Coordinates of C-alpha atoms and ligand atoms in Angstrom, one line a residue:
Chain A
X781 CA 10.8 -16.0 10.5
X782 CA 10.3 -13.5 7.6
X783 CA 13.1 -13.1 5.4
X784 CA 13.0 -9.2 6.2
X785 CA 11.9 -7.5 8.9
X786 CA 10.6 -3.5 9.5
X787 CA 9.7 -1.5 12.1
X788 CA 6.6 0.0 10.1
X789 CA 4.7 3.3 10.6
X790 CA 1.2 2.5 9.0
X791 CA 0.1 6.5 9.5
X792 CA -3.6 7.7 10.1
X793 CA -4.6 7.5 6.5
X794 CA -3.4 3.7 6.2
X795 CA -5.7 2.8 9.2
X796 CA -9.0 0.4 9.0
X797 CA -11.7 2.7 7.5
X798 CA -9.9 5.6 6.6
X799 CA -8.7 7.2 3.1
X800 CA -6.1 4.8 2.1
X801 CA -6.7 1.6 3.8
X802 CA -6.5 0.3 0.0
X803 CA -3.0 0.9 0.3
X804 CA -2.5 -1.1 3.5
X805 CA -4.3 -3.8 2.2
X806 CA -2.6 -4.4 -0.9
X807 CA 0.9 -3.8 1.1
X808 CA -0.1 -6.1 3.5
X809 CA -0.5 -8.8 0.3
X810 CA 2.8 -7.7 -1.5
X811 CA 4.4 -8.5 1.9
X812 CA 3.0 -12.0 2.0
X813 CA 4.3 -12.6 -1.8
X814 CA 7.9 -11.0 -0.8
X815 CA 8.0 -12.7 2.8
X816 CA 8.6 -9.4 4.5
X817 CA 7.5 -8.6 7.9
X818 CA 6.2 -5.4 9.2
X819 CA 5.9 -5.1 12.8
X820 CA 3.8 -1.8 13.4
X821 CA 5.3 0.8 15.8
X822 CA 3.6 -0.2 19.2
X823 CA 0.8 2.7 20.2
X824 CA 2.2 5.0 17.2
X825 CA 0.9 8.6 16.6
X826 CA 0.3 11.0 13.9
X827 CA 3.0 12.5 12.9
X828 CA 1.5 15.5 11.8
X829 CA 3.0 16.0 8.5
X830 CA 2.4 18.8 6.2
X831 CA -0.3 21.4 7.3
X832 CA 0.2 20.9 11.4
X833 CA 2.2 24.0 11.7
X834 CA -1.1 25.7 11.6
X835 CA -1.4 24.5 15.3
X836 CA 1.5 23.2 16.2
X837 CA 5.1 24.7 17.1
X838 CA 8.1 23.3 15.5
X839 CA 9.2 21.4 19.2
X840 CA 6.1 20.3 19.3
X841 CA 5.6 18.6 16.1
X842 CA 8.8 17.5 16.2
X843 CA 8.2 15.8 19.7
X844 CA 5.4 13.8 17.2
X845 CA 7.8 12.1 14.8
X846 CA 10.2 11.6 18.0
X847 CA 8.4 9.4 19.9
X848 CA 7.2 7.7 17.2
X849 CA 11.2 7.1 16.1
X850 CA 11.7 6.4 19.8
X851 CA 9.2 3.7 20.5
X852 CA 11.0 1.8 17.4
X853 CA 14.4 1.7 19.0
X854 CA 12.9 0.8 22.1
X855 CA 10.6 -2.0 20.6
X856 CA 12.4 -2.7 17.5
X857 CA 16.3 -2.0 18.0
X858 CA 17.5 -3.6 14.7
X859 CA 15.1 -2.8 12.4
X860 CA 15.0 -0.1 9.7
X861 CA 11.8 2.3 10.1
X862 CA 9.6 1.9 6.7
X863 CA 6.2 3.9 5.8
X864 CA 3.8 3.8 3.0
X865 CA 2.9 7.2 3.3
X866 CA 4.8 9.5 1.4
X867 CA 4.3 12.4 3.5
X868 CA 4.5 10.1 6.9
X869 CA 8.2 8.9 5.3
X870 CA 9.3 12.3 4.6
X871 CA 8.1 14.1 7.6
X872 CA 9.8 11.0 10.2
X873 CA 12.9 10.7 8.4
X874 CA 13.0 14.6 8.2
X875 CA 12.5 15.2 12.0
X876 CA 15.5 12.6 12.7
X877 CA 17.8 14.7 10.2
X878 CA 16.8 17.9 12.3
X879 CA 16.8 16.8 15.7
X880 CA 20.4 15.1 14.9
X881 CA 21.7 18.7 13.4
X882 CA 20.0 20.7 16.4
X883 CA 21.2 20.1 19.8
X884 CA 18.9 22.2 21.5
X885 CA 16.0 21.0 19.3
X886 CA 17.0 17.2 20.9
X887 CA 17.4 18.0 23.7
X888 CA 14.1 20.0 23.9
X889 CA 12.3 17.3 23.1
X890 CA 14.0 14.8 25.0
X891 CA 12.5 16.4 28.1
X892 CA 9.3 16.3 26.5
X893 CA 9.9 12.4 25.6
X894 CA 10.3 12.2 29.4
X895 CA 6.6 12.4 29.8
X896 CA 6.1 9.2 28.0
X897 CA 9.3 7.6 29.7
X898 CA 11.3 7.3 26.3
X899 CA 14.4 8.7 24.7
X900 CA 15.1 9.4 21.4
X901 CA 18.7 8.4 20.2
X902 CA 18.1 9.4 16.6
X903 CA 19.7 6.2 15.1
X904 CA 17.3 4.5 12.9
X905 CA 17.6 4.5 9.0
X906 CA 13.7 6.0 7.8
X907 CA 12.7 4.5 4.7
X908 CA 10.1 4.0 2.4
X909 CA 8.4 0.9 1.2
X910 CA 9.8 1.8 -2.4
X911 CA 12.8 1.3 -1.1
X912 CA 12.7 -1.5 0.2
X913 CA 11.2 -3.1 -2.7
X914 CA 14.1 -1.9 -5.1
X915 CA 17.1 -1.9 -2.8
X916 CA 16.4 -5.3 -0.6
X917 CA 13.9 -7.4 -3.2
X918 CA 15.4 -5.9 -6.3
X919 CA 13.6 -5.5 -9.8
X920 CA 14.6 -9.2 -10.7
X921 CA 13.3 -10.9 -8.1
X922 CA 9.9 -8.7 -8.5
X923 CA 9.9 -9.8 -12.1
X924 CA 10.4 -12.9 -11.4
X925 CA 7.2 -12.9 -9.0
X926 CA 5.0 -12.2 -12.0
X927 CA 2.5 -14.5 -13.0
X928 CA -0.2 -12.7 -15.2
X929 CA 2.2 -9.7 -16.9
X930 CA -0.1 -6.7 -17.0
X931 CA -0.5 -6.5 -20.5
X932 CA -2.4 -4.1 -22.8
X933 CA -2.4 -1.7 -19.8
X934 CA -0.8 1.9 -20.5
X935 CA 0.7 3.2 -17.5
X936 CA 1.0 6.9 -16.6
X937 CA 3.4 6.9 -13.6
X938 CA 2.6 9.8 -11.4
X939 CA 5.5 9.9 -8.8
X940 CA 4.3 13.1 -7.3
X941 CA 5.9 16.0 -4.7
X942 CA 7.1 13.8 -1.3
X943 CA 8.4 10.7 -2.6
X944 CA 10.7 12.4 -4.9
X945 CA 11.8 15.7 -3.4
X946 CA 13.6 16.4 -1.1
X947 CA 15.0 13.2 -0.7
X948 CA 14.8 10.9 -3.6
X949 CA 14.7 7.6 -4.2
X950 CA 17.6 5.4 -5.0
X951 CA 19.7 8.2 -5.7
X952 CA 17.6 9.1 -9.2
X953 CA 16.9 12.8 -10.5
X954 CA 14.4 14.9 -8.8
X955 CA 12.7 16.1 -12.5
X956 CA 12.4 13.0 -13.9
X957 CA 13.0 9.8 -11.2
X958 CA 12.6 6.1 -13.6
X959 CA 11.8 4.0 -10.4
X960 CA 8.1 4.1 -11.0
X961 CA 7.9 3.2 -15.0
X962 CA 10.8 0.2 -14.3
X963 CA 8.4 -1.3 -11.8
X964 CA 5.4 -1.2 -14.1
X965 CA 7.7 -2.7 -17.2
X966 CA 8.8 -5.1 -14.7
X967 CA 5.3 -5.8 -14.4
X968 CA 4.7 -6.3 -18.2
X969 CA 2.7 -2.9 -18.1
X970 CA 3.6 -0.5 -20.7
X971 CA 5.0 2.5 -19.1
X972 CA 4.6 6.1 -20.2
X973 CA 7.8 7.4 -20.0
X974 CA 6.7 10.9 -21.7
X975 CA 3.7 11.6 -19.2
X976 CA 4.9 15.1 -18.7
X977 CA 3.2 15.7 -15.1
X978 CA 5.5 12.5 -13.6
X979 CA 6.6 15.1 -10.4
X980 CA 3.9 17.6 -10.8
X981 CA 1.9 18.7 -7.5
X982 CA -1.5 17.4 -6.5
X983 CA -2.0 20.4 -4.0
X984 CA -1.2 18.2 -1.2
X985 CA -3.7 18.6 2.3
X986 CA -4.4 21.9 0.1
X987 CA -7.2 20.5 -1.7
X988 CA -9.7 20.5 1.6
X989 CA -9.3 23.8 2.1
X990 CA -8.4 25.0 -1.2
X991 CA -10.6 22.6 -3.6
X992 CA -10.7 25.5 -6.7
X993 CA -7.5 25.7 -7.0
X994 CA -6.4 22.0 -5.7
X995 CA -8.8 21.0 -8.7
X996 CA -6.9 22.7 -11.1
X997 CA -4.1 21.4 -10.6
X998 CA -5.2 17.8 -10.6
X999 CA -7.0 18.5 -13.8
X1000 CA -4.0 18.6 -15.7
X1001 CA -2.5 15.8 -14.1
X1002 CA -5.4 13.9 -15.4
X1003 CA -5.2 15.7 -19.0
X1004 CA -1.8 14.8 -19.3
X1005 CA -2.0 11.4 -18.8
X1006 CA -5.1 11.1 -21.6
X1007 CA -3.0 12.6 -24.0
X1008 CA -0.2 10.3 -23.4
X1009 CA -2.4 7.4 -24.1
X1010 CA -2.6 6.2 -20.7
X1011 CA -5.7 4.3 -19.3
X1012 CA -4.5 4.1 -15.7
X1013 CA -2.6 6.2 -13.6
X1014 CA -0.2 4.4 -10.9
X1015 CA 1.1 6.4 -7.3
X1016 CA 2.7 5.3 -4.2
X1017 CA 1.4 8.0 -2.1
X1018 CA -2.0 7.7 -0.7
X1019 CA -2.5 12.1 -0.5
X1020 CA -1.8 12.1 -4.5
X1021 CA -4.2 9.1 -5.2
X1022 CA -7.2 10.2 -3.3
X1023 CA -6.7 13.9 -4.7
X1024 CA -6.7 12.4 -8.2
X1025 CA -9.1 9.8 -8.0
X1026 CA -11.9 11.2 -5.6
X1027 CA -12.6 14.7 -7.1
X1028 CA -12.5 13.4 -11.3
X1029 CA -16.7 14.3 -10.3
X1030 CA -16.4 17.8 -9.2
X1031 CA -13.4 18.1 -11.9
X1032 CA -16.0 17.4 -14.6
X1033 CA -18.9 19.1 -13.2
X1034 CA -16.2 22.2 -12.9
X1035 CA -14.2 22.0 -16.5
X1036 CA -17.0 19.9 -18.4
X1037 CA -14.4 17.4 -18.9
X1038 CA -15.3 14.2 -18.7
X1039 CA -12.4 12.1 -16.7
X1040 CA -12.9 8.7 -15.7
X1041 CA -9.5 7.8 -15.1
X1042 CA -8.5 4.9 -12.4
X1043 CA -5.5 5.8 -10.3
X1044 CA -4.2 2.5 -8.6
X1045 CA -1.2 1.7 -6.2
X1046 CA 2.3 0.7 -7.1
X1047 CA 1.6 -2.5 -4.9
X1048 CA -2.2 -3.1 -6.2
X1049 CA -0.7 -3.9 -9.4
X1050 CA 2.2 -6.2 -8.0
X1051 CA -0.3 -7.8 -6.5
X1052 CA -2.8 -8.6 -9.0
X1053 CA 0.3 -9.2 -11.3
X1054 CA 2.0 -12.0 -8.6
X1055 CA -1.4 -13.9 -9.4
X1056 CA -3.3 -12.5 -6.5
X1057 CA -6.8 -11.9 -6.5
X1058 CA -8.7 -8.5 -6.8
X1059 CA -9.8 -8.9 -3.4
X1060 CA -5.9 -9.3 -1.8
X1061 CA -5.2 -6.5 -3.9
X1062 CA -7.9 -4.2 -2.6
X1063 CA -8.9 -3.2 -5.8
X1064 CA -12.0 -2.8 -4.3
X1065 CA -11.0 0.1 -2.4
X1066 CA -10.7 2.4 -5.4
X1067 CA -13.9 4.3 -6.7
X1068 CA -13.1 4.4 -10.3
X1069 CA -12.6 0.6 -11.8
X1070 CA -10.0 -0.2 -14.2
X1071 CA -12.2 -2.9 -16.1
X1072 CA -8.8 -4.4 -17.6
X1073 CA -6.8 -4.5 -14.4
X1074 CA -9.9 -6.5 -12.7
X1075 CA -9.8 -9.0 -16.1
X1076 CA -6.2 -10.0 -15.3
X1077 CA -7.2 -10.3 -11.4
X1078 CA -10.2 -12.4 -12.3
X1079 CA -8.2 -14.4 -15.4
Chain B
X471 CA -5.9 41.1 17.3
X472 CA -2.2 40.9 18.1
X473 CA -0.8 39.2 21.0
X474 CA 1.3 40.9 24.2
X475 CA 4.8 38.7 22.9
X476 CA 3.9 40.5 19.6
X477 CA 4.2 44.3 21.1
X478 CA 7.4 42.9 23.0
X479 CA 8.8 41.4 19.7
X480 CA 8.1 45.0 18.4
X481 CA 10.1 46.6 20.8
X482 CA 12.6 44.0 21.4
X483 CA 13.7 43.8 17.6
X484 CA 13.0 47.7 16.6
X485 CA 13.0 47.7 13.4
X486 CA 15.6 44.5 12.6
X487 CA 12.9 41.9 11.1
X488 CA 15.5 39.9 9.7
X489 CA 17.2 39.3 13.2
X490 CA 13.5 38.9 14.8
X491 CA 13.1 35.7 12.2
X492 CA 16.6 34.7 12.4
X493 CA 16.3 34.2 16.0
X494 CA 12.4 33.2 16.6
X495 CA 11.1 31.3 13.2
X496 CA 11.1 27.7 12.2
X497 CA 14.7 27.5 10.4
X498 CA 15.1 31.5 10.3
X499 CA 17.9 32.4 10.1
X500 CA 18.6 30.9 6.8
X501 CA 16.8 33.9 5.2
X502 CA 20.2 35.7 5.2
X503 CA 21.7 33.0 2.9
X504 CA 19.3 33.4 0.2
X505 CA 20.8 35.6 -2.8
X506 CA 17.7 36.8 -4.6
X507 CA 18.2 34.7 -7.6
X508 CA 14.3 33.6 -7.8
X509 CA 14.3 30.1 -8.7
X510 CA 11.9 29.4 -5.5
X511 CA 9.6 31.8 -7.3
X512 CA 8.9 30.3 -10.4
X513 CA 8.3 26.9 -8.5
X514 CA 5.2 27.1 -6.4
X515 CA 2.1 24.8 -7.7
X516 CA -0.4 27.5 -6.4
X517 CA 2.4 30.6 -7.5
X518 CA -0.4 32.6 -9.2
X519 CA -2.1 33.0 -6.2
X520 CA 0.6 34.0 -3.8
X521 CA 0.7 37.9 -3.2
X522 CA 4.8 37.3 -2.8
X523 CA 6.5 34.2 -3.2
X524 CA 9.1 32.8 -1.0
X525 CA 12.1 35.2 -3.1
X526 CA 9.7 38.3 -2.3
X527 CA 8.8 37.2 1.2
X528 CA 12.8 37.1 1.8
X529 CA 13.4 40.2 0.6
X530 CA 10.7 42.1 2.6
X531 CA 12.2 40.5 5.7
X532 CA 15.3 42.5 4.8
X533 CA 13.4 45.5 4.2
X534 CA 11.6 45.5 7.4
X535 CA 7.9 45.0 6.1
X536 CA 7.0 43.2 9.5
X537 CA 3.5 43.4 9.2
X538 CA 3.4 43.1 5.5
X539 CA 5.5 39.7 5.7
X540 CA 3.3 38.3 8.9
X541 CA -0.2 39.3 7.8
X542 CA 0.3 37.8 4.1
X543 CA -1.5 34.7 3.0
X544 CA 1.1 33.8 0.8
X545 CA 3.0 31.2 3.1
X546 CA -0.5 29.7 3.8
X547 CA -0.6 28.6 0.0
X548 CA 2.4 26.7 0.3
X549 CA 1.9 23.2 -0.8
X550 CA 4.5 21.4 0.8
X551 CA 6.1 20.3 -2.4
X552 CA 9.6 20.6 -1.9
X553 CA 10.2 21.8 -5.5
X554 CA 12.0 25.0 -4.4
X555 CA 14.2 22.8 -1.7
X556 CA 15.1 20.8 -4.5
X557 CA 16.4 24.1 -6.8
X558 CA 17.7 26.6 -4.2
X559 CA 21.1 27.2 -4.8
X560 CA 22.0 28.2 -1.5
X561 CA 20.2 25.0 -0.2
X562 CA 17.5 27.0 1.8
X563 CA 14.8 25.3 3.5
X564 CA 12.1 27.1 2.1
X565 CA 9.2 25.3 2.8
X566 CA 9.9 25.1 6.6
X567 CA 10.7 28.6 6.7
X568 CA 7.2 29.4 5.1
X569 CA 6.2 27.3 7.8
X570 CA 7.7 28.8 10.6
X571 CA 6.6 31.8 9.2
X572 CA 2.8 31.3 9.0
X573 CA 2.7 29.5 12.3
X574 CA 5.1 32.8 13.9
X575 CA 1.9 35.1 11.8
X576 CA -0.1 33.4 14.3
X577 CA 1.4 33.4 17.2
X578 CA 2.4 37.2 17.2
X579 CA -1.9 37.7 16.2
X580 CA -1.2 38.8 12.7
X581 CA -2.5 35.6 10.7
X582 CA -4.7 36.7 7.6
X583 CA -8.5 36.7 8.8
X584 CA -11.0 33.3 7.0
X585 CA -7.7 32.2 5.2
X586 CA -9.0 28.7 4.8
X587 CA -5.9 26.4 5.3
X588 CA -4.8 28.5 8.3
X589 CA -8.3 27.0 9.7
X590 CA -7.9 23.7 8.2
X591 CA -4.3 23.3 9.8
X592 CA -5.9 24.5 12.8
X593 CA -8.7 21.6 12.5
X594 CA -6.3 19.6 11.9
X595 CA -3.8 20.1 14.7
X596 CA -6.7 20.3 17.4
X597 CA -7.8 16.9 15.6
X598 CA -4.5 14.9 16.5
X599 CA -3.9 16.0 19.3
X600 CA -6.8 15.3 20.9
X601 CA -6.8 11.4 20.9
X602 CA -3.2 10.8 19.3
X603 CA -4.5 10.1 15.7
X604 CA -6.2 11.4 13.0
X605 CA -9.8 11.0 11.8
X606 CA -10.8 11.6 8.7
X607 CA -14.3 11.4 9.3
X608 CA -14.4 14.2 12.1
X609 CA -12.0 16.2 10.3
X610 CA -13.4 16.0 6.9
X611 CA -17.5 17.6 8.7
X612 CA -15.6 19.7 10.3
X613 CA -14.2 21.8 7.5
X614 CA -17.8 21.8 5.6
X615 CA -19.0 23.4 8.9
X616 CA -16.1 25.7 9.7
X617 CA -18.4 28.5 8.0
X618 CA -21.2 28.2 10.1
X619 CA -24.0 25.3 10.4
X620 CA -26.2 26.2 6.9
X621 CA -22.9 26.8 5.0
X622 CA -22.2 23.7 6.3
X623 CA -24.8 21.7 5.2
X624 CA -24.9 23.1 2.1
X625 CA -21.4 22.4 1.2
X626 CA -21.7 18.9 2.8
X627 CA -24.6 18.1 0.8
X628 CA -22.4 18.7 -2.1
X629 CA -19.9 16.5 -0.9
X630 CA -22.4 13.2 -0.7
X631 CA -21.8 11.5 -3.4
X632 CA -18.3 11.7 -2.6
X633 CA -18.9 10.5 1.2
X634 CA -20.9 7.8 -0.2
X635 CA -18.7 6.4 -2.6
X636 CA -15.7 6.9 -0.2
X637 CA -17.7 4.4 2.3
X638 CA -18.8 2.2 -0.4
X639 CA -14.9 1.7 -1.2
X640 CA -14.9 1.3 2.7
X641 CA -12.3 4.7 2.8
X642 CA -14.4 6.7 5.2
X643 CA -15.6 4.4 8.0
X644 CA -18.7 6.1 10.0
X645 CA -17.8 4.0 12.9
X646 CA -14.7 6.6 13.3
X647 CA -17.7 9.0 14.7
X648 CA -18.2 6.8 17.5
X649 CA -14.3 6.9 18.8
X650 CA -12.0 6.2 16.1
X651 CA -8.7 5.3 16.1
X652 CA -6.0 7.2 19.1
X653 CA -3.3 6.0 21.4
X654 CA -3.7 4.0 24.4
X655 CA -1.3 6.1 26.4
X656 CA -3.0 9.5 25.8
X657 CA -2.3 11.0 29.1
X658 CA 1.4 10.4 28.4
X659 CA 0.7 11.8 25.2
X660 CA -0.6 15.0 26.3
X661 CA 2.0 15.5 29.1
X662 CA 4.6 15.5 26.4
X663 CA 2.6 17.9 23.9
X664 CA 2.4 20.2 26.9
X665 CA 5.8 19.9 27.9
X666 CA 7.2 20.8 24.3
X667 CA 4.9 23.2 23.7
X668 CA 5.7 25.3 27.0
X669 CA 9.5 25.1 26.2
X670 CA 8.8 26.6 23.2
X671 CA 7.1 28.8 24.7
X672 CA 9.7 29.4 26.9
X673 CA 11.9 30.1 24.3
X674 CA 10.1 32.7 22.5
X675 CA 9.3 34.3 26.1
X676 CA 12.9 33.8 27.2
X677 CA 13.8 36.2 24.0
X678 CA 11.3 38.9 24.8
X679 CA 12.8 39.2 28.7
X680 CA 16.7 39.3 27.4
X681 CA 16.0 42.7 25.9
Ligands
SF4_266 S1 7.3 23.8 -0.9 FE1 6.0 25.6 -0.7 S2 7.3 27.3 -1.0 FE2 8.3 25.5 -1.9 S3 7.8 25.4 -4.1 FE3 6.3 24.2 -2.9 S4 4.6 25.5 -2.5 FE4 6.4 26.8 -3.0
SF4_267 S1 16.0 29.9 -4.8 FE1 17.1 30.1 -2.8 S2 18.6 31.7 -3.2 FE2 17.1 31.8 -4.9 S3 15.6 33.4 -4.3 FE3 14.8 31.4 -3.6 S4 15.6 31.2 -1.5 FE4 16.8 32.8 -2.5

């Protein structure tokens, strides 16, 4: 048996094909390395977080994270919830804050859970995979996993919007959280604490239908980490590193800039940094190469 | 085109927006709390192009601009970002409120006409909902041909490269055009989408007939 054990909400993006399966994949490694198990929600659903008030009520999106939350204490009574997904964390472990402040709002969707013969009790603790990494493994034992210390790489640690507010993690300031730039010095990374654009917005599910103005914003996310000296950027959240990965083209094309920036996973770099290969790490998966990072992989 | 709750909202509410979203919006009837100081304001990634930010939005709700408030984009531009939950003072849920508030501007019929996330969240709901799950793939055409088929292909030929390097980096599966990902229970599924969304329904109705 696995030292530690989560009910896990992989999330549409995280699944086989789609935009961050690069995260899943390198998780899914890190996990190996930490002997942690994550037992996937049975028969999950989207939890449609962020722009699914466009279609959907607040009952019935609620009803979403619900039975999702639900189907864990049914199936997985003593574990803690855990997602990768920033905005899949936030939205679940913001739906069981509501529901648990709203009587009427349960009990609503209790009778909708009836459909699907479940109930939702509204007692599970939601958490990211963050936090489980720095509250149950710890920084030491992570740094003392390490056996190729990323060196020579400059780190721009772009937390983003979902991981950060409105929650937090591990208790640290909204404007400037540290978690991200300890795990990259535990990594033997240089981390660049002055990147000014740490907490700064990517435009979220915005850029689809808003790519002018998403664009802009990711532009200077980008410039920002240049002129701190970085030559990577690192992100736990799959909506910030495809919005700042994919688009570095049409960014260019649009502001004659000429970006060519890799933007890699927190767990990519544990990965290749615990001596895995480029391959378990799923560097693979990303569309702009960082030559260096696939040196140590390869070393 | 506005909708029949709309006319009874109208009549039901006469004039008292702020009790109309106190009782009927996502989180409503925090709006009273808020004390005009305008942090919220200055914190929106897309702020420049929002015709009244959250602080403004408030304070119209207060005046009684009904269909000013409903008909606005500016909710549709929020970002989700939380920065303004994290700053209120008063601890307002401001992002769910703009929420509740675009999703209310459709419901009552007065959503902005071609406001592009307002279709995208749309797209996006449908999407879900249908088998359980997102996908990407479907989603992703759909928007380049919510304009119409030659807009479409136009803007989707634009996009290649970016399709193509996305399935090289094996990100956008084609195979996902073929079924995709979705639950296995999807008739439970549905049943319980429908269920929640008629007692919302319900609710909002319920309202209208207490007079
Ligand atoms: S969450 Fe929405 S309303 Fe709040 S600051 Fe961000 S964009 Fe503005
Ligand atoms: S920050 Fe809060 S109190 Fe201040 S204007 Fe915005 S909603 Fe009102």
């Amino acid at each position: 048996m696995a030292k530690h054990e989560y009910s896990y909400y992989p999330g549409c993006s995280s699944q086989k094909g789609a935009s961050s399966s690069n995260l899943e994949k390198s998780v899914e490694t890190l996990c190996e390395e930490l002997d942690i198990k994550l037992n996937p929600i049975p028969d999950w659903n989207c939890c449609g977080a962020s722009i699914g008030y466009a279609g959907g009520g607040e009952l019935p999106r609620m009803t979403l994270s619900a039975r999702n939350l639900a189907l864990s204490e049914k199936h997985h009574p003593d574990q803690d919830v855990v997602a990768t997904c920033a905005a899949c964390w936030l939205n679940t472990r913001e739906v069981q804050e509501r529901l648990n402040h709203n009587p009427t709002l349960k009990a609503e969707t209790n009778i909708a859970l009836q459909s699907v013969k479940l109930e939702y009790k509204g007692n599970k603790k939601v958490r990211h995979m963050v936090e489980v990494l720095i509250e149950d493994i710890g920084y030491d034992v992570l740094g003392s996993k390490v056996k190729k210390p990323l060196e020579g790489l400059k780190i721009a640690g772009y937390v983003g919007c979902q991981t950060n507010r409105p929650f937090g993690i591990d208790g640290e300031s909204f404007e400037n959280p540290m978690y991200l730039d300890k795990m990259v010095e535990t990594l033997g990374a240089e981390a660049l604490t002055k990147y000014d654009k740490k907490v700064a917005c990517c435009s979220g599910a915005l850029m689809f239908s808003e790519p002018e103005k998403g664009q802009a914003l990711v532009k200077d996310i980008i410039e920002s980490a240049y002129d701190s000296g970085a030559n990577m950027i690192v992100t736990p959240c799959p909506l910030c590193q495809a919005n700042v990965e994919i688009y570095q083209d049409d960014i260019n094309a649009r502001y004659k800039t000429k970006f060519d920036m890799p933007v890699m996973y927190y767990s990519q770099l544990m990965d290749v940094a615990f001596g895995r290969s480029a391959l378990d790490a799923a560097l693979n998966g990303n569309i702009i190469q960082s030559k260096r990072l696939r040196e140590i992989a390869d070393k | 085109m506005t909708t029949a709750v709309n006319q009874a909202m109208v009549e039901k509410y006469k004039g008292n927006f702020l009790k109309e979203v106190t009782d009927n919006v996502e989180e409503g009837s925090w709006v009273k709390m808020c004390m005009q100081c305008g942090v919220c304001s200055g914190s929106c990634p897309l702020g420049p192009h929002w015709d009244h930010p959250p602080q403004e939005l408030f304070m119209m709700i207060r005046a009684n601009k009904r269909e000013e408030v409903l008909s606005s984009t500016s909710m549709w531009m929020c970002t989700s970002c939380y920065n303004c939950v994290a700053r209120c003072p008063r601890g307002l849920p401001i992002t769910h409120i703009m929420h509740g508030l675009a999703h209310y501007s459709k419901r009552m019929g007065m959503k902005p006409k071609h406001q592009p996330t307002e279709q995208f969240g749309q797209m996006f709901w449908d999407n879900l909902t249908k088998k359980g799950r997102v996908n990407e793939l479907k989603l992703g055409l759909g928007l380049y041909f919510k304009d119409g088929f030659a807009e479409g292909v136009k803007v989707s030929m634009g996009k290649q490269k970016l399709g193509l390097n996305m399935m090289k980096a094996k990100r956008m599966s084609p195979m996902e055009m073929l079924g995709g990902h979705g639950v296995k229970d999807l008739s439970g599924f549905h049943a319980m989408l429908k269920k929640a969304e008629e007692l919302e329904a319900a609710r909002v109705g319920e309202n209208t007939d207490a007079k």
